[in-house]
Coordinates of C-alpha atoms in Angstrom, one line a residue:
X1 CA 52.5 36.2 -35.5
X2 CA 54.8 33.1 -35.8
X3 CA 55.4 31.4 -32.5
X4 CA 58.9 30.6 -31.5
X5 CA 60.0 27.0 -31.5
X6 CA 62.7 25.0 -29.7
X7 CA 64.5 21.7 -30.2
X8 CA 63.6 18.8 -27.9
X9 CA 63.9 15.1 -27.5
X10 CA 60.7 13.2 -26.9
X11 CA 58.7 10.1 -27.5
X12 CA 55.4 9.1 -29.0
X13 CA 55.6 5.3 -28.5
X14 CA 57.1 3.5 -25.5
X15 CA 59.7 1.2 -27.2
X16 CA 62.9 -0.7 -26.4
X17 CA 65.9 1.7 -26.4
X18 CA 67.5 0.0 -29.4
X19 CA 64.6 1.1 -31.5
X20 CA 65.4 4.4 -33.3
X21 CA 61.8 5.6 -32.5
X22 CA 62.2 5.1 -28.8
X23 CA 63.5 8.7 -28.4
X24 CA 63.2 11.2 -31.3
X25 CA 64.3 14.7 -32.2
X26 CA 61.3 17.1 -32.3
X27 CA 60.5 20.8 -32.6
X28 CA 58.1 22.2 -30.0
X29 CA 56.6 25.5 -29.2
X30 CA 58.8 27.6 -26.9
X31 CA 56.9 28.0 -23.6
X32 CA 56.2 31.3 -21.8
X33 CA 56.5 31.5 -18.0
X34 CA 53.6 32.7 -15.8
X35 CA 53.1 32.8 -12.0
X36 CA 55.9 31.2 -10.1
X37 CA 57.4 29.5 -13.2
X38 CA 60.8 30.5 -14.6
X39 CA 61.9 29.7 -18.2
X40 CA 65.3 28.2 -18.3
X41 CA 67.7 28.0 -21.3
X42 CA 68.9 24.4 -20.9
X43 CA 72.7 24.0 -21.0
X44 CA 73.1 20.5 -19.7
X45 CA 71.0 17.5 -18.6
X46 CA 71.6 14.2 -17.0
X47 CA 69.8 10.8 -17.1
X48 CA 68.4 8.9 -14.1
X49 CA 66.8 5.5 -13.6
X50 CA 63.4 7.3 -13.6
X51 CA 63.9 8.3 -17.2
X52 CA 64.5 4.7 -18.2
X53 CA 61.5 3.5 -16.1
X54 CA 59.1 6.1 -17.6
X55 CA 60.3 5.3 -21.2
X56 CA 60.2 1.5 -20.8
X57 CA 58.0 -0.4 -23.3
X58 CA 54.3 -0.2 -22.8
X59 CA 51.2 -0.1 -25.1
X60 CA 50.4 3.5 -24.5
X61 CA 50.8 6.0 -27.4
X62 CA 51.1 9.8 -26.9
X63 CA 49.1 12.2 -29.0
X64 CA 52.0 14.8 -28.8
X65 CA 55.7 14.1 -28.1
X66 CA 56.3 13.6 -24.4
X67 CA 59.6 15.1 -23.2
X68 CA 61.5 13.3 -20.4
X69 CA 64.4 14.5 -18.3
X70 CA 64.6 15.4 -14.7
X71 CA 68.0 17.0 -14.2
X72 CA 68.8 20.4 -15.7
X73 CA 71.5 23.0 -15.4
X74 CA 71.0 26.3 -17.3
X75 CA 70.4 30.0 -17.3
X76 CA 67.1 31.8 -16.4
X77 CA 65.7 33.4 -19.6
X78 CA 62.4 34.8 -18.3
X79 CA 60.4 34.8 -15.0
X80 CA 56.7 34.7 -14.2
X81 CA 55.0 37.6 -12.6
X82 CA 55.0 36.0 -9.2
X83 CA 58.6 35.0 -9.1
X84 CA 60.8 36.4 -6.3
X85 CA 63.8 34.0 -6.1
X86 CA 65.4 34.4 -9.5
X87 CA 66.0 36.9 -12.3
X88 CA 67.0 36.6 -16.0
X89 CA 70.7 35.7 -16.3
X90 CA 70.8 33.6 -13.1
X91 CA 72.6 30.3 -13.3
X92 CA 70.4 27.5 -11.9
X93 CA 70.1 23.7 -11.4
X94 CA 67.1 21.6 -10.5
X95 CA 65.3 18.3 -11.1
X96 CA 61.8 19.5 -12.1
X97 CA 58.4 17.8 -11.6
X98 CA 57.4 14.3 -12.9
X99 CA 53.9 15.7 -13.6
X100 CA 55.2 18.3 -16.1
X101 CA 57.2 18.2 -19.4
X102 CA 60.8 17.2 -18.7
X103 CA 64.0 19.1 -19.3
X104 CA 65.3 17.4 -22.5
X105 CA 64.5 20.6 -24.5
X106 CA 66.3 23.9 -25.4
X107 CA 64.0 25.8 -22.9
X108 CA 62.1 24.5 -19.9
X109 CA 59.5 25.7 -17.5
X110 CA 59.9 25.0 -13.8
X111 CA 58.5 26.3 -10.5
X112 CA 61.2 28.4 -8.9
X113 CA 60.5 26.9 -5.5
X114 CA 62.2 23.7 -6.5
X115 CA 65.2 25.4 -8.2
X116 CA 68.6 26.1 -6.7
X117 CA 71.5 28.4 -7.7
X118 CA 74.1 26.5 -9.6
X119 CA 77.3 25.8 -7.8
X120 CA 79.7 28.5 -9.0
X121 CA 82.7 26.2 -9.1
X122 CA 81.1 23.7 -11.5
X123 CA 80.5 23.6 -15.2
X124 CA 76.9 23.2 -16.4
X125 CA 77.6 19.5 -17.2
X126 CA 79.0 18.9 -13.7
X127 CA 76.1 20.6 -12.1
X128 CA 73.5 18.8 -14.1
X129 CA 74.6 15.5 -12.5
X130 CA 73.5 16.7 -9.1
X131 CA 69.9 17.8 -8.5
X132 CA 67.7 14.7 -8.5
X133 CA 70.3 12.6 -6.7
X134 CA 71.1 15.3 -4.2
X135 CA 67.5 16.0 -3.4
X136 CA 66.8 12.3 -3.0
X137 CA 69.9 11.7 -0.8
X138 CA 69.2 14.8 1.4
X139 CA 65.5 14.1 1.9
X140 CA 66.2 10.4 2.5
X141 CA 68.9 11.0 5.1
X142 CA 67.7 14.2 6.9
X143 CA 63.9 14.3 6.3
X144 CA 62.9 10.7 6.2
X145 CA 65.5 8.9 8.4
X146 CA 65.6 12.0 10.6
X147 CA 69.4 12.0 10.8
X148 CA 70.9 15.2 12.3
X149 CA 73.1 17.4 10.2
X150 CA 75.2 18.0 13.3
X151 CA 78.4 15.9 13.5
X152 CA 78.3 15.7 17.3
X153 CA 74.8 14.2 17.2
X154 CA 76.0 11.3 15.0
X155 CA 79.2 10.2 16.9
X156 CA 79.4 6.4 16.8
X157 CA 76.3 6.0 14.6
X158 CA 76.3 3.8 11.5
X159 CA 74.6 4.0 8.1
X160 CA 74.3 1.2 5.6
X161 CA 73.8 2.4 2.0
X162 CA 72.6 -0.4 -0.3
X163 CA 73.7 0.4 -3.8
X164 CA 76.3 2.9 -2.8
X165 CA 78.0 3.4 -6.2
X166 CA 74.9 4.7 -8.1
X167 CA 73.8 8.3 -8.5
X168 CA 71.9 8.7 -5.2
X169 CA 74.4 6.6 -3.2
X170 CA 77.3 8.7 -4.5
X171 CA 75.8 11.8 -3.0
X172 CA 74.5 10.0 0.1
X173 CA 78.0 8.8 1.0
X174 CA 79.3 12.3 0.9
X175 CA 76.5 13.9 2.8
X176 CA 76.5 11.2 5.5
X177 CA 80.3 11.5 6.0
X178 CA 80.0 15.3 6.3
X179 CA 77.3 14.7 9.0
X180 CA 79.7 12.5 11.0
X181 CA 78.3 9.0 10.4
X182 CA 80.3 5.9 9.8
X183 CA 79.2 4.8 6.3
X184 CA 79.1 1.2 5.1
X185 CA 78.2 0.9 1.4
X186 CA 77.3 -2.1 -0.7
X187 CA 78.6 -2.8 -4.2
X188 CA 79.2 -6.0 -6.2
X189 CA 82.1 -5.1 -8.5
X190 CA 85.7 -4.0 -7.8
X191 CA 85.2 -0.7 -9.7
X192 CA 82.0 0.2 -7.9
X193 CA 83.5 -0.7 -4.6
X194 CA 86.5 1.5 -5.3
X195 CA 84.1 4.4 -6.4
X196 CA 82.2 4.2 -3.1
X197 CA 85.4 4.2 -1.1
X198 CA 86.8 7.1 -3.1
X199 CA 83.7 9.1 -2.1
X200 CA 84.3 8.4 1.6
X201 CA 82.6 5.0 2.5
X202 CA 84.4 3.6 5.5
X203 CA 83.6 0.0 4.5
X204 CA 82.1 -1.7 1.5
X205 CA 80.3 -5.1 1.5
X206 CA 78.8 -7.2 -1.3
X207 CA 75.0 -6.9 -1.7
X208 CA 74.9 -10.3 -3.4
X209 CA 75.9 -12.0 -0.1
X210 CA 74.2 -12.0 3.4
X211 CA 74.8 -8.7 5.1
X212 CA 75.2 -9.8 8.8
X213 CA 78.3 -12.0 8.4
X214 CA 80.0 -9.3 6.4
X215 CA 79.2 -6.6 8.9
X216 CA 80.3 -8.7 11.8
X217 CA 83.6 -9.4 10.0
X218 CA 84.0 -5.6 9.7
X219 CA 83.3 -5.2 13.4
X220 CA 79.6 -4.2 13.4
X221 CA 76.9 -6.2 15.1
X222 CA 74.1 -3.9 13.7
X223 CA 73.6 -0.5 12.0
X224 CA 71.5 2.4 13.2
X225 CA 70.2 3.5 9.8
X226 CA 69.7 1.8 6.4
X227 CA 69.2 3.7 3.1
X228 CA 68.0 1.2 0.5
X229 CA 68.7 2.3 -3.1
X230 CA 68.4 -1.1 -4.8
X231 CA 65.8 -3.9 -4.8
X232 CA 63.9 -3.4 -1.6
X233 CA 62.3 -6.9 -1.5
X234 CA 65.5 -8.7 -2.4
X235 CA 67.4 -7.2 0.6
X236 CA 64.4 -7.0 3.0
X237 CA 65.4 -10.0 5.2
X238 CA 69.0 -8.9 5.4
X239 CA 67.9 -5.4 6.3
X240 CA 65.7 -6.7 9.1
X241 CA 68.5 -8.8 10.4
X242 CA 71.1 -6.0 10.7
X243 CA 69.0 -3.0 11.7
X244 CA 69.5 -2.0 15.3
X245 CA 66.5 -2.0 17.7
X246 CA 64.6 1.3 17.2
X247 CA 66.6 1.9 14.0
X248 CA 65.3 3.4 10.8
X249 CA 65.1 2.1 7.2
X250 CA 64.4 4.3 4.2
X251 CA 63.9 3.0 0.6
X252 CA 63.5 4.7 -2.7
X253 CA 62.8 1.5 -4.7
X254 CA 59.1 0.4 -5.0
X255 CA 58.3 -3.3 -5.0
X256 CA 55.5 -5.4 -6.5
X257 CA 55.9 -7.9 -3.7
X258 CA 54.4 -7.5 -0.2
X259 CA 57.0 -6.7 2.4
X260 CA 56.7 -8.5 5.7
X261 CA 56.7 -5.6 8.1
X262 CA 56.3 -8.0 11.0
X263 CA 60.0 -8.7 10.6
X264 CA 60.6 -5.1 12.0
X265 CA 58.1 -5.3 14.9
X266 CA 60.2 -6.8 17.7
X267 CA 62.9 -4.1 17.2
X268 CA 60.3 -1.3 16.9
X269 CA 62.0 -0.3 13.6
X270 CA 60.7 2.6 11.5
X271 CA 60.3 2.1 7.7
X272 CA 59.7 5.0 5.4
X273 CA 59.7 5.8 1.7
X274 CA 61.4 8.6 -0.1
X275 CA 60.4 10.1 -3.5
X276 CA 61.9 13.4 -4.3
X277 CA 59.0 14.3 -6.6
X278 CA 56.4 14.2 -3.7
X279 CA 56.7 17.9 -2.9
X280 CA 56.2 19.0 -6.6
X281 CA 53.6 16.4 -7.4
X282 CA 51.3 17.4 -4.6
X283 CA 52.3 21.1 -4.3
X284 CA 53.1 20.7 -0.6
X285 CA 53.3 23.8 1.5
X286 CA 57.0 23.2 2.0
X287 CA 58.0 22.9 -1.7
X288 CA 60.5 25.7 -1.1
X289 CA 62.6 23.3 1.0
X290 CA 64.0 21.9 -2.2
X291 CA 65.2 25.4 -3.2
X292 CA 66.9 25.7 0.2
X293 CA 68.5 22.3 0.1
X294 CA 69.8 22.7 -3.4
X295 CA 71.4 26.0 -2.4
X296 CA 72.9 24.2 0.6
X297 CA 74.3 21.5 -1.6
X298 CA 75.7 24.2 -3.9
X299 CA 77.4 25.8 -0.9
X300 CA 78.9 22.4 0.1
X301 CA 80.1 21.8 -3.4
X302 CA 81.8 25.3 -3.7
X303 CA 83.4 24.6 -0.3
X304 CA 84.9 21.3 -1.5
X305 CA 82.8 19.1 0.8
X306 CA 80.9 17.4 -2.0
X307 CA 82.1 16.7 -5.5
X308 CA 80.1 16.2 -8.7
X309 CA 79.4 12.6 -9.6
X310 CA 79.7 13.0 -13.4
X311 CA 81.4 10.0 -14.9
X312 CA 80.4 10.1 -18.6
X313 CA 79.6 13.1 -20.8
X314 CA 77.9 13.0 -24.2
X315 CA 77.4 15.9 -26.6
X316 CA 75.4 17.3 -28.2
X317 CA 72.0 16.8 -26.6
X318 CA 70.0 14.9 -29.2
X319 CA 67.9 11.7 -29.6
X320 CA 70.8 9.5 -30.6
X321 CA 72.9 10.5 -27.6
X322 CA 70.0 10.2 -25.2
X323 CA 69.3 6.7 -26.5
X324 CA 72.9 5.9 -25.8
X325 CA 72.7 7.3 -22.3
X326 CA 69.5 5.3 -21.6
X327 CA 71.2 2.1 -22.8
X328 CA 74.2 2.8 -20.5
X329 CA 71.8 3.0 -17.5
X330 CA 69.9 -0.1 -18.6
X331 CA 73.1 -2.1 -18.6
X332 CA 73.1 -1.8 -14.8
X333 CA 76.9 -1.2 -14.8
X334 CA 77.1 2.6 -14.6
X335 CA 78.7 4.3 -11.6
X336 CA 78.0 8.0 -10.9
X337 CA 76.1 9.9 -13.5
X338 CA 75.8 10.2 -17.3
X339 CA 75.4 13.8 -18.5
X340 CA 74.7 15.4 -21.9
X341 CA 75.6 19.0 -22.9
X342 CA 74.7 21.5 -25.5
X343 CA 71.9 21.6 -28.1
X344 CA 73.2 22.4 -31.6

């Protein structure tokens, strides 16, 4: 019996994005779900810095095409025998697992415990912009920094978001404002500063300048929380200078340099990492928390509290357009999210 195939975009060699072989159109076998996996018919995807990082030039060569992509919106096609959360026909959105094939394919397998119901008020393209950044922002703010979701608990508390106009920052601003925090974002260009303010940031400072004088000029001697989404080592001393005693810092950006944690000692400051793939990578007992938080984000979207961060849309989904999207991210000048829609 002939096996069904599907279109996908993958890579064999890790090459610069201007090389036509860096991302290629391929035909792969259509997967079949078992256990807790669901098979999703992919309607739209988006591109994140992790895609660029994984694809970046290196000497490794894959034996079979490797498919990237960790943001999907689509429709459930089939479900595994142990699935209880979704049925065929359900509209879903999710980020997937870094340890498995990505979602840049016509059909995609994913564990249902890290999948949410798509916001009803959004198109597939608008929804595809949200999962990875929403999970990262939610976990960073509420799980890692331990910020309360209750507004009354956060009265008078301040959050500094470094790199506020990017994908994660764009969601973090909205979630933090909904939780009652005073939000200070960093940006370096007028358009990115305007984007952050448009999403609700109370103040915006320049991350190419010292933080403390700018915060003082805005009326803040210190901040209670810092969410670092850009160049941890570059901003380390500035973060140490402005964090409040017993404050908390969370970063999502790894560093090759050693961080001087002693700078935080006198203030008894907490430092913590956030990686939204941790739960799926290690199969943690609380994996289903990502299902729950994506459903909560969908509710907030449908109630008008959070808006999609789609800024650019390309179609159809193919290697040429994905190379274009990767190049846009590599420029370092994107705000919001780049999405792709529709296989043809």
